PDB file of C-alpha atoms in Angstrom:
ATOM      1  CA  UNK A   1     100.838 135.829  66.581  1.00  0.00           C
ATOM      2  CA  UNK A   2     101.381 136.436  70.210  1.00  0.00           C
ATOM      3  CA  UNK A   3      98.312 138.680  70.395  1.00  0.00           C
ATOM      4  CA  UNK A   4      96.311 136.034  68.684  1.00  0.00           C
ATOM      5  CA  UNK A   5      97.294 133.152  71.152  1.00  0.00           C
ATOM      6  CA  UNK A   6      96.407 135.563  74.243  1.00  0.00           C
ATOM      7  CA  UNK A   7      92.888 136.203  72.533  1.00  0.00           C
ATOM      8  CA  UNK A   8      92.514 132.263  72.034  1.00  0.00           C
ATOM      9  CA  UNK A   9      93.382 131.667  75.458  1.00  0.00           C
ATOM     10  CA  UNK A  10      91.276 134.252  76.845  1.00  0.00           C
ATOM     11  CA  UNK A  11      88.145 132.964  74.979  1.00  0.00           C
ATOM     12  CA  UNK A  12      88.977 129.529  76.092  1.00  0.00           C
ATOM     13  CA  UNK A  13      89.067 130.585  79.752  1.00  0.00           C
ATOM     14  CA  UNK A  14      85.700 132.372  79.505  1.00  0.00           C
ATOM     15  CA  UNK A  15      84.263 129.295  77.892  1.00  0.00           C
ATOM     16  CA  UNK A  16      85.565 126.958  80.739  1.00  0.00           C
ATOM     17  CA  UNK A  17      84.384 129.290  83.464  1.00  0.00           C
ATOM     18  CA  UNK A  18      80.865 129.758  81.908  1.00  0.00           C
ATOM     19  CA  UNK A  19      78.169 127.759  84.194  1.00  0.00           C
ATOM     20  CA  UNK A  20      76.804 124.758  82.362  1.00  0.00           C
ATOM     21  CA  UNK A  21      73.086 124.905  81.194  1.00  0.00           C
ATOM     22  CA  UNK A  22      71.046 123.432  83.926  1.00  0.00           C
ATOM     23  CA  UNK A  23      68.637 120.563  83.441  1.00  0.00           C
ATOM     24  CA  UNK A  24      65.306 120.305  84.909  1.00  0.00           C
ATOM     25  CA  UNK A  25      65.042 118.001  87.670  1.00  0.00           C
ATOM     26  CA  UNK A  26      61.802 115.970  87.727  1.00  0.00           C
ATOM     27  CA  UNK A  27      59.844 115.371  90.810  1.00  0.00           C
ATOM     28  CA  UNK A  28      59.562 111.544  91.669  1.00  0.00           C
ATOM     29  CA  UNK A  29      57.269 108.863  90.265  1.00  0.00           C
ATOM     30  CA  UNK A  30      55.963 110.654  86.865  1.00  0.00           C
ATOM     31  CA  UNK A  31      54.352 107.806  85.026  1.00  0.00           C
ATOM     32  CA  UNK A  32      55.201 106.784  81.392  1.00  0.00           C
ATOM     33  CA  UNK A  33      52.806 108.185  78.758  1.00  0.00           C
ATOM     34  CA  UNK A  34      51.146 104.705  78.432  1.00  0.00           C
ATOM     35  CA  UNK A  35      50.427 104.563  82.156  1.00  0.00           C
ATOM     36  CA  UNK A  36      49.285 108.041  82.158  1.00  0.00           C
ATOM     37  CA  UNK A  37      46.920 107.360  79.372  1.00  0.00           C
ATOM     38  CA  UNK A  38      45.324 104.433  81.289  1.00  0.00           C
ATOM     39  CA  UNK A  39      45.036 106.398  84.652  1.00  0.00           C
ATOM     40  CA  UNK A  40      43.321 109.359  82.487  1.00  0.00           C
ATOM     41  CA  UNK A  41      40.809 106.844  81.276  1.00  0.00           C
ATOM     42  CA  UNK A  42      40.119 105.688  84.885  1.00  0.00           C
ATOM     43  CA  UNK A  43      39.672 109.233  86.250  1.00  0.00           C
ATOM     44  CA  UNK A  44      35.911 110.217  87.041  1.00  0.00           C
ATOM     45  CA  UNK A  45      34.556 112.983  84.913  1.00  0.00           C
ATOM     46  CA  UNK A  46      32.384 115.300  86.814  1.00  0.00           C
ATOM     47  CA  UNK A  47      31.732 119.159  86.879  1.00  0.00           C
ATOM     48  CA  UNK A  48      33.846 121.170  89.152  1.00  0.00           C
ATOM     49  CA  UNK A  49      32.520 121.374  92.668  1.00  0.00           C
ATOM     50  CA  UNK A  50      31.902 124.492  94.731  1.00  0.00           C
ATOM     51  CA  UNK A  51      34.777 126.812  96.205  1.00  0.00           C
ATOM     52  CA  UNK A  52      32.575 127.428  98.987  1.00  0.00           C
ATOM     53  CA  UNK A  53      34.418 126.785 102.318  1.00  0.00           C
ATOM     54  CA  UNK A  54      37.917 126.795 100.698  1.00  0.00           C
ATOM     55  CA  UNK A  55      41.031 128.267 102.388  1.00  0.00           C
ATOM     56  CA  UNK A  56      44.719 127.475 101.872  1.00  0.00           C
ATOM     57  CA  UNK A  57      44.861 127.172 105.596  1.00  0.00           C
ATOM     58  CA  UNK A  58      42.661 123.999 105.356  1.00  0.00           C
ATOM     59  CA  UNK A  59      45.785 122.576 103.737  1.00  0.00           C
ATOM     60  CA  UNK A  60      48.451 122.506 106.279  1.00  0.00           C
ATOM     61  CA  UNK A  61      51.468 123.198 103.884  1.00  0.00           C
ATOM     62  CA  UNK A  62      55.196 123.644 104.175  1.00  0.00           C
ATOM     63  CA  UNK A  63      55.484 121.427 107.346  1.00  0.00           C
ATOM     64  CA  UNK A  64      58.750 120.245 108.756  1.00  0.00           C
ATOM     65  CA  UNK A  65      60.208 117.394 106.826  1.00  0.00           C
ATOM     66  CA  UNK A  66      63.522 116.771 108.453  1.00  0.00           C
ATOM     67  CA  UNK A  67      65.424 118.731 111.367  1.00  0.00           C
ATOM     68  CA  UNK A  68      64.817 122.498 110.529  1.00  0.00           C
ATOM     69  CA  UNK A  69      63.847 121.884 106.724  1.00  0.00           C
ATOM     70  CA  UNK A  70      60.220 122.369 105.759  1.00  0.00           C
ATOM     71  CA  UNK A  71      58.754 121.175 102.503  1.00  0.00           C
ATOM     72  CA  UNK A  72      59.591 124.367 100.663  1.00  0.00           C
ATOM     73  CA  UNK A  73      63.167 124.072 101.437  1.00  0.00           C
ATOM     74  CA  UNK A  74      63.212 120.224 100.910  1.00  0.00           C
ATOM     75  CA  UNK A  75      61.992 120.910  97.389  1.00  0.00           C
ATOM     76  CA  UNK A  76      64.366 123.837  96.720  1.00  0.00           C
ATOM     77  CA  UNK A  77      67.353 121.411  97.510  1.00  0.00           C
ATOM     78  CA  UNK A  78      65.998 118.423  95.529  1.00  0.00           C
ATOM     79  CA  UNK A  79      65.299 120.568  92.416  1.00  0.00           C
ATOM     80  CA  UNK A  80      68.365 123.003  92.598  1.00  0.00           C
ATOM     81  CA  UNK A  81      71.858 122.646  91.638  1.00  0.00           C
ATOM     82  CA  UNK A  82      74.813 123.473  94.287  1.00  0.00           C
ATOM     83  CA  UNK A  83      72.229 124.535  96.791  1.00  0.00           C
ATOM     84  CA  UNK A  84      73.613 125.959  99.967  1.00  0.00           C
ATOM     85  CA  UNK A  85      71.422 126.373 103.049  1.00  0.00           C
ATOM     86  CA  UNK A  86      72.079 127.959 106.439  1.00  0.00           C
ATOM     87  CA  UNK A  87      71.391 126.549 110.029  1.00  0.00           C
ATOM     88  CA  UNK A  88      67.645 127.261 109.578  1.00  0.00           C
ATOM     89  CA  UNK A  89      67.669 125.395 106.234  1.00  0.00           C
ATOM     90  CA  UNK A  90      67.086 128.384 104.325  1.00  0.00           C
ATOM     91  CA  UNK A  91      68.467 128.283 100.681  1.00  0.00           C
ATOM     92  CA  UNK A  92      71.196 131.110 100.692  1.00  0.00           C
ATOM     93  CA  UNK A  93      72.813 130.341  97.116  1.00  0.00           C
ATOM     94  CA  UNK A  94      72.176 127.881  94.353  1.00  0.00           C
ATOM     95  CA  UNK A  95      70.728 127.677  90.947  1.00  0.00           C
ATOM     96  CA  UNK A  96      67.139 126.739  89.764  1.00  0.00           C
ATOM     97  CA  UNK A  97      65.836 125.781  86.420  1.00  0.00           C
ATOM     98  CA  UNK A  98      62.026 126.324  85.956  1.00  0.00           C
ATOM     99  CA  UNK A  99      60.794 123.842  83.354  1.00  0.00           C
ATOM    100  CA  UNK A 100      57.507 125.820  82.751  1.00  0.00           C
ATOM    101  CA  UNK A 101      59.152 128.783  81.329  1.00  0.00           C
ATOM    102  CA  UNK A 102      62.862 127.809  80.633  1.00  0.00           C
ATOM    103  CA  UNK A 103      64.284 130.405  83.095  1.00  0.00           C
ATOM    104  CA  UNK A 104      67.305 130.009  85.419  1.00  0.00           C
ATOM    105  CA  UNK A 105      67.497 131.623  88.819  1.00  0.00           C
ATOM    106  CA  UNK A 106      70.188 131.972  91.419  1.00  0.00           C
ATOM    107  CA  UNK A 107      68.083 133.351  94.183  1.00  0.00           C
ATOM    108  CA  UNK A 108      65.526 131.344  95.997  1.00  0.00           C
ATOM    109  CA  UNK A 109      63.296 134.231  96.422  1.00  0.00           C
ATOM    110  CA  UNK A 110      62.554 134.079  92.647  1.00  0.00           C
ATOM    111  CA  UNK A 111      61.492 130.629  93.070  1.00  0.00           C
ATOM    112  CA  UNK A 112      58.085 129.204  94.104  1.00  0.00           C
ATOM    113  CA  UNK A 113      56.946 125.615  94.777  1.00  0.00           C
ATOM    114  CA  UNK A 114      53.990 125.001  92.724  1.00  0.00           C
ATOM    115  CA  UNK A 115      51.421 122.617  93.688  1.00  0.00           C
ATOM    116  CA  UNK A 116      50.957 120.756  90.152  1.00  0.00           C
ATOM    117  CA  UNK A 117      47.374 120.116  90.903  1.00  0.00           C
ATOM    118  CA  UNK A 118      46.547 123.402  92.906  1.00  0.00           C
ATOM    119  CA  UNK A 119      44.962 123.205  96.316  1.00  0.00           C
ATOM    120  CA  UNK A 120      41.792 124.976  95.193  1.00  0.00           C
ATOM    121  CA  UNK A 121      41.522 122.794  92.164  1.00  0.00           C
ATOM    122  CA  UNK A 122      41.731 119.661  94.550  1.00  0.00           C
ATOM    123  CA  UNK A 123      39.121 121.108  96.717  1.00  0.00           C
ATOM    124  CA  UNK A 124      36.726 121.582  93.912  1.00  0.00           C
ATOM    125  CA  UNK A 125      37.274 117.888  92.609  1.00  0.00           C
ATOM    126  CA  UNK A 126      37.218 115.863  95.895  1.00  0.00           C
ATOM    127  CA  UNK A 127      39.404 117.171  98.666  1.00  0.00           C
ATOM    128  CA  UNK A 128      36.491 119.177 100.307  1.00  0.00           C
ATOM    129  CA  UNK A 129      35.555 115.921 102.070  1.00  0.00           C
ATOM    130  CA  UNK A 130      39.104 115.030 102.940  1.00  0.00           C
ATOM    131  CA  UNK A 131      40.255 114.767 106.586  1.00  0.00           C
ATOM    132  CA  UNK A 132      42.760 117.479 107.525  1.00  0.00           C
ATOM    133  CA  UNK A 133      45.587 115.074 107.567  1.00  0.00           C
ATOM    134  CA  UNK A 134      44.748 113.963 104.048  1.00  0.00           C
ATOM    135  CA  UNK A 135      44.841 117.589 102.899  1.00  0.00           C
ATOM    136  CA  UNK A 136      48.076 118.028 104.741  1.00  0.00           C
ATOM    137  CA  UNK A 137      49.435 114.915 102.886  1.00  0.00           C
ATOM    138  CA  UNK A 138      48.450 116.336  99.741  1.00  0.00           C
ATOM    139  CA  UNK A 139      50.006 119.739 100.157  1.00  0.00           C
ATOM    140  CA  UNK A 140      53.267 118.421 101.271  1.00  0.00           C
ATOM    141  CA  UNK A 141      53.681 115.269  98.928  1.00  0.00           C
ATOM    142  CA  UNK A 142      57.251 114.419  98.335  1.00  0.00           C
ATOM    143  CA  UNK A 143      56.561 111.048  96.960  1.00  0.00           C
ATOM    144  CA  UNK A 144      54.279 111.933  93.970  1.00  0.00           C
ATOM    145  CA  UNK A 145      54.853 114.439  91.276  1.00  0.00           C
ATOM    146  CA  UNK A 146      52.932 117.113  93.047  1.00  0.00           C
ATOM    147  CA  UNK A 147      55.552 119.826  93.895  1.00  0.00           C
ATOM    148  CA  UNK A 148      58.188 121.472  91.616  1.00  0.00           C
ATOM    149  CA  UNK A 149      60.442 124.615  91.867  1.00  0.00           C
ATOM    150  CA  UNK A 150      59.405 126.988  89.164  1.00  0.00           C
ATOM    151  CA  UNK A 151      59.563 130.904  88.491  1.00  0.00           C
ATOM    152  CA  UNK A 152      57.496 132.694  91.094  1.00  0.00           C
ATOM    153  CA  UNK A 153      55.536 134.808  88.833  1.00  0.00           C
ATOM    154  CA  UNK A 154      54.855 132.066  86.310  1.00  0.00           C
ATOM    155  CA  UNK A 155      53.194 129.949  89.283  1.00  0.00           C
ATOM    156  CA  UNK A 156      51.144 133.125  90.450  1.00  0.00           C
ATOM    157  CA  UNK A 157      49.937 133.499  86.952  1.00  0.00           C
ATOM    158  CA  UNK A 158      48.745 129.733  87.144  1.00  0.00           C
ATOM    159  CA  UNK A 159      46.926 130.302  90.185  1.00  0.00           C
ATOM    160  CA  UNK A 160      44.354 127.467  90.439  1.00  0.00           C
ATOM    161  CA  UNK A 161      43.904 126.942  86.764  1.00  0.00           C
ATOM    162  CA  UNK A 162      43.590 123.494  85.445  1.00  0.00           C
ATOM    163  CA  UNK A 163      45.331 122.469  81.994  1.00  0.00           C
ATOM    164  CA  UNK A 164      42.180 123.506  80.084  1.00  0.00           C
ATOM    165  CA  UNK A 165      43.070 127.164  80.694  1.00  0.00           C
ATOM    166  CA  UNK A 166      46.681 127.265  81.621  1.00  0.00           C
ATOM    167  CA  UNK A 167      49.698 125.335  80.181  1.00  0.00           C
ATOM    168  CA  UNK A 168      53.539 125.784  80.698  1.00  0.00           C
ATOM    169  CA  UNK A 169      54.805 128.311  77.975  1.00  0.00           C
ATOM    170  CA  UNK A 170      57.440 125.711  77.017  1.00  0.00           C
ATOM    171  CA  UNK A 171      55.276 123.425  74.956  1.00  0.00           C
ATOM    172  CA  UNK A 172      57.889 120.817  74.954  1.00  0.00           C
ATOM    173  CA  UNK A 173      57.159 120.267  78.861  1.00  0.00           C
ATOM    174  CA  UNK A 174      53.477 119.550  78.215  1.00  0.00           C
ATOM    175  CA  UNK A 175      54.029 115.786  77.968  1.00  0.00           C
ATOM    176  CA  UNK A 176      55.637 115.738  81.265  1.00  0.00           C
ATOM    177  CA  UNK A 177      53.221 118.247  82.909  1.00  0.00           C
ATOM    178  CA  UNK A 178      50.178 116.227  81.722  1.00  0.00           C
ATOM    179  CA  UNK A 179      51.697 113.102  83.034  1.00  0.00           C
ATOM    180  CA  UNK A 180      52.421 114.708  86.347  1.00  0.00           C
ATOM    181  CA  UNK A 181      48.861 116.189  86.712  1.00  0.00           C
ATOM    182  CA  UNK A 182      47.134 112.828  85.801  1.00  0.00           C
ATOM    183  CA  UNK A 183      49.287 110.979  88.214  1.00  0.00           C
ATOM    184  CA  UNK A 184      48.394 113.232  91.106  1.00  0.00           C
ATOM    185  CA  UNK A 185      44.624 113.018  90.241  1.00  0.00           C
ATOM    186  CA  UNK A 186      44.767 109.503  89.947  1.00  0.00           C
ATOM    187  CA  UNK A 187      46.713 108.682  93.139  1.00  0.00           C
ATOM    188  CA  UNK A 188      44.273 111.032  95.059  1.00  0.00           C
ATOM    189  CA  UNK A 189      41.099 109.811  93.228  1.00  0.00           C
ATOM    190  CA  UNK A 190      40.162 113.238  92.236  1.00  0.00           C
ATOM    191  CA  UNK A 191      37.740 114.053  89.625  1.00  0.00           C
ATOM    192  CA  UNK A 192      38.470 115.931  86.124  1.00  0.00           C
ATOM    193  CA  UNK A 193      36.090 118.004  84.161  1.00  0.00           C
ATOM    194  CA  UNK A 194      35.359 117.325  80.533  1.00  0.00           C
ATOM    195  CA  UNK A 195      37.512 120.074  79.253  1.00  0.00           C
ATOM    196  CA  UNK A 196      40.269 119.236  81.653  1.00  0.00           C
ATOM    197  CA  UNK A 197      40.390 115.558  80.224  1.00  0.00           C
ATOM    198  CA  UNK A 198      40.285 116.758  76.809  1.00  0.00           C
ATOM    199  CA  UNK A 199      43.153 119.167  77.349  1.00  0.00           C
ATOM    200  CA  UNK A 200      45.279 116.383  79.173  1.00  0.00           C
ATOM    201  CA  UNK A 201      44.695 114.011  76.324  1.00  0.00           C
ATOM    202  CA  UNK A 202      45.836 116.557  73.865  1.00  0.00           C
ATOM    203  CA  UNK A 203      48.996 117.197  76.137  1.00  0.00           C
ATOM    204  CA  UNK A 204      49.663 113.677  76.165  1.00  0.00           C
ATOM    205  CA  UNK A 205      49.697 113.501  72.460  1.00  0.00           C
ATOM    206  CA  UNK A 206      52.660 115.560  72.280  1.00  0.00           C
ATOM    207  CA  UNK A 207      54.713 112.661  74.048  1.00  0.00           C
TER     208      UNK A 207
END
Protein backbone atom coordinates (compact mmCIF):
# COMPACT_ATOMS: atom_id res chain seq x y z
CA UNK A 1 0.00 0.00 0.00
CA UNK A 2 2.78 2.38 1.02
CA UNK A 3 4.73 1.65 -2.16
CA UNK A 4 1.60 2.28 -4.23
CA UNK A 5 1.09 5.69 -2.60
CA UNK A 6 4.73 6.60 -3.21
CA UNK A 7 4.42 5.59 -6.86
CA UNK A 8 1.27 7.72 -7.27
CA UNK A 9 2.91 10.73 -5.62
CA UNK A 10 5.97 10.34 -7.85
CA UNK A 11 3.85 10.24 -10.99
CA UNK A 12 1.92 13.33 -9.85
CA UNK A 13 5.20 15.14 -9.25
CA UNK A 14 6.41 14.27 -12.74
CA UNK A 15 3.20 15.55 -14.31
CA UNK A 16 3.25 18.78 -12.31
CA UNK A 17 6.84 19.57 -13.25
CA UNK A 18 6.49 18.74 -16.96
CA UNK A 19 6.52 21.90 -19.09
CA UNK A 20 3.16 22.87 -20.52
CA UNK A 21 2.81 22.54 -24.30
CA UNK A 22 3.59 25.77 -26.07
CA UNK A 23 1.00 27.53 -28.17
CA UNK A 24 2.01 29.39 -31.32
CA UNK A 25 2.15 33.13 -30.77
CA UNK A 26 0.84 34.90 -33.82
CA UNK A 27 2.39 37.95 -35.49
CA UNK A 28 0.23 41.09 -35.31
CA UNK A 29 -2.63 42.14 -37.56
CA UNK A 30 -3.46 38.85 -39.27
CA UNK A 31 -6.70 39.52 -41.17
CA UNK A 32 -9.80 37.40 -40.94
CA UNK A 33 -10.38 34.86 -43.69
CA UNK A 34 -13.09 37.09 -45.18
CA UNK A 35 -10.80 40.11 -45.22
CA UNK A 36 -8.00 38.04 -46.72
CA UNK A 37 -10.34 36.83 -49.46
CA UNK A 38 -11.14 40.44 -50.31
CA UNK A 39 -7.46 41.42 -50.23
CA UNK A 40 -6.53 38.49 -52.47
CA UNK A 41 -9.13 39.54 -55.01
CA UNK A 42 -7.56 43.00 -55.05
CA UNK A 43 -3.99 41.85 -55.74
CA UNK A 44 -2.69 42.39 -59.24
CA UNK A 45 -1.80 39.17 -61.05
CA UNK A 46 1.45 39.37 -63.03
CA UNK A 47 4.33 37.19 -64.08
CA UNK A 48 7.20 37.19 -61.60
CA UNK A 49 9.82 39.79 -62.35
CA UNK A 50 13.54 39.36 -62.82
CA UNK A 51 15.98 38.41 -60.06
CA UNK A 52 18.58 40.63 -61.72
CA UNK A 53 20.13 43.09 -59.29
CA UNK A 54 18.75 41.38 -56.19
CA UNK A 55 20.80 41.19 -52.99
CA UNK A 56 19.69 40.68 -49.40
CA UNK A 57 21.93 43.63 -48.56
CA UNK A 58 19.48 45.89 -50.40
CA UNK A 59 16.97 45.06 -47.63
CA UNK A 60 18.71 46.41 -44.53
CA UNK A 61 17.43 43.85 -42.04
CA UNK A 62 17.75 43.31 -38.30
CA UNK A 63 18.06 46.98 -37.54
CA UNK A 64 18.04 48.29 -33.97
CA UNK A 65 14.48 48.51 -32.65
CA UNK A 66 14.95 49.58 -29.03
CA UNK A 67 18.05 49.94 -26.86
CA UNK A 68 20.37 47.09 -27.81
CA UNK A 69 17.59 44.96 -29.31
CA UNK A 70 17.51 44.43 -33.03
CA UNK A 71 14.59 43.11 -35.06
CA UNK A 72 15.57 39.45 -34.68
CA UNK A 73 15.84 39.66 -30.90
CA UNK A 74 12.58 41.61 -30.69
CA UNK A 75 10.71 38.88 -32.57
CA UNK A 76 12.39 36.14 -30.51
CA UNK A 77 11.07 37.81 -27.35
CA UNK A 78 7.63 38.38 -28.87
CA UNK A 79 7.20 34.83 -30.15
CA UNK A 80 8.96 32.99 -27.32
CA UNK A 81 7.94 31.97 -23.81
CA UNK A 82 9.96 32.84 -20.69
CA UNK A 83 12.68 34.43 -22.83
CA UNK A 84 15.69 35.74 -20.91
CA UNK A 85 18.14 38.12 -22.59
CA UNK A 86 21.56 39.41 -21.63
CA UNK A 87 22.76 43.02 -21.65
CA UNK A 88 23.25 42.83 -25.42
CA UNK A 89 19.61 41.65 -25.82
CA UNK A 90 20.79 38.21 -26.95
CA UNK A 91 18.29 35.50 -26.00
CA UNK A 92 20.14 33.18 -23.61
CA UNK A 93 17.17 31.03 -22.65
CA UNK A 94 13.51 30.51 -23.46
CA UNK A 95 11.21 28.24 -25.43
CA UNK A 96 9.93 28.69 -28.95
CA UNK A 97 7.15 26.86 -30.76
CA UNK A 98 7.45 26.75 -34.55
CA UNK A 99 3.95 26.64 -36.10
CA UNK A 100 5.30 25.63 -39.51
CA UNK A 101 6.42 22.18 -38.33
CA UNK A 102 5.11 21.91 -34.76
CA UNK A 103 8.58 21.72 -33.21
CA UNK A 104 9.58 23.28 -29.88
CA UNK A 105 13.07 24.66 -29.24
CA UNK A 106 14.92 25.84 -26.15
CA UNK A 107 17.93 27.40 -27.89
CA UNK A 108 17.57 30.58 -29.93
CA UNK A 109 20.26 29.26 -32.28
CA UNK A 110 17.73 26.69 -33.52
CA UNK A 111 15.27 29.42 -34.47
CA UNK A 112 15.21 31.65 -37.54
CA UNK A 113 13.05 34.70 -38.10
CA UNK A 114 11.19 34.02 -41.31
CA UNK A 115 10.15 36.77 -43.67
CA UNK A 116 6.70 35.39 -44.49
CA UNK A 117 6.96 36.96 -47.93
CA UNK A 118 10.66 36.36 -48.68
CA UNK A 119 12.83 39.30 -49.64
CA UNK A 120 13.65 37.78 -53.03
CA UNK A 121 9.98 37.11 -53.73
CA UNK A 122 9.18 40.72 -52.86
CA UNK A 123 11.96 41.92 -55.16
CA UNK A 124 10.44 40.01 -58.08
CA UNK A 125 6.92 41.22 -57.33
CA UNK A 126 7.49 44.94 -56.97
CA UNK A 127 10.21 45.74 -54.42
CA UNK A 128 12.90 46.13 -57.08
CA UNK A 129 11.56 49.64 -57.70
CA UNK A 130 11.31 50.62 -54.02
CA UNK A 131 13.46 53.09 -52.17
CA UNK A 132 16.03 51.81 -49.68
CA UNK A 133 13.92 53.01 -46.77
CA UNK A 134 10.86 51.15 -48.07
CA UNK A 135 12.86 47.93 -48.39
CA UNK A 136 14.23 48.41 -44.86
CA UNK A 137 10.70 48.86 -43.54
CA UNK A 138 9.60 45.67 -45.26
CA UNK A 139 12.53 43.64 -43.93
CA UNK A 140 11.95 44.75 -40.33
CA UNK A 141 8.16 45.07 -40.25
CA UNK A 142 6.84 44.47 -36.72
CA UNK A 143 3.42 45.98 -37.49
CA UNK A 144 2.22 43.54 -40.15
CA UNK A 145 2.36 39.70 -40.10
CA UNK A 146 5.66 39.57 -41.99
CA UNK A 147 8.07 38.19 -39.35
CA UNK A 148 7.73 34.96 -37.36
CA UNK A 149 10.05 32.72 -35.33
CA UNK A 150 10.31 29.22 -36.83
CA UNK A 151 12.65 26.23 -36.96
CA UNK A 152 15.84 27.30 -38.71
CA UNK A 153 16.16 24.45 -41.22
CA UNK A 154 12.47 24.75 -42.12
CA UNK A 155 12.99 28.41 -42.93
CA UNK A 156 16.07 27.54 -44.96
CA UNK A 157 14.16 24.85 -46.88
CA UNK A 158 11.46 27.40 -47.69
CA UNK A 159 14.02 29.81 -49.11
CA UNK A 160 12.34 32.32 -51.41
CA UNK A 161 9.53 30.01 -52.48
CA UNK A 162 5.92 31.11 -52.68
CA UNK A 163 2.93 29.06 -51.51
CA UNK A 164 2.57 27.52 -54.96
CA UNK A 165 5.72 25.45 -54.30
CA UNK A 166 6.14 25.53 -50.50
CA UNK A 167 3.67 25.27 -47.62
CA UNK A 168 4.15 24.59 -43.89
CA UNK A 169 4.17 20.85 -43.19
CA UNK A 170 1.49 21.45 -40.54
CA UNK A 171 -1.53 21.69 -42.84
CA UNK A 172 -3.73 23.09 -40.05
CA UNK A 173 -1.56 26.22 -40.24
CA UNK A 174 -2.24 26.83 -43.94
CA UNK A 175 -5.21 29.06 -43.15
CA UNK A 176 -3.11 31.36 -40.96
CA UNK A 177 -0.11 31.27 -43.29
CA UNK A 178 -2.16 32.26 -46.33
CA UNK A 179 -3.81 35.12 -44.44
CA UNK A 180 -0.40 36.44 -43.35
CA UNK A 181 1.03 36.17 -46.87
CA UNK A 182 -1.96 37.89 -48.47
CA UNK A 183 -1.95 40.69 -45.89
CA UNK A 184 1.71 41.49 -46.52
CA UNK A 185 1.31 41.44 -50.29
CA UNK A 186 -1.74 43.70 -49.95
CA UNK A 187 -0.12 46.20 -47.57
CA UNK A 188 2.92 46.56 -49.82
CA UNK A 189 1.00 46.41 -53.13
CA UNK A 190 3.05 43.46 -54.36
CA UNK A 191 1.89 41.35 -57.29
CA UNK A 192 1.05 37.65 -57.28
CA UNK A 193 1.43 35.07 -60.02
CA UNK A 194 -1.61 33.09 -61.15
CA UNK A 195 -0.20 29.91 -59.57
CA UNK A 196 0.47 31.78 -56.33
CA UNK A 197 -3.06 33.18 -56.24
CA UNK A 198 -4.55 29.75 -56.88
CA UNK A 199 -2.49 28.22 -54.05
CA UNK A 200 -3.50 30.98 -51.66
CA UNK A 201 -7.15 30.55 -52.54
CA UNK A 202 -6.94 26.82 -51.83
CA UNK A 203 -5.20 27.47 -48.51
CA UNK A 204 -7.88 29.97 -47.52
CA UNK A 205 -10.47 27.29 -48.18
CA UNK A 206 -9.04 25.36 -45.22
CA UNK A 207 -10.08 28.14 -42.83
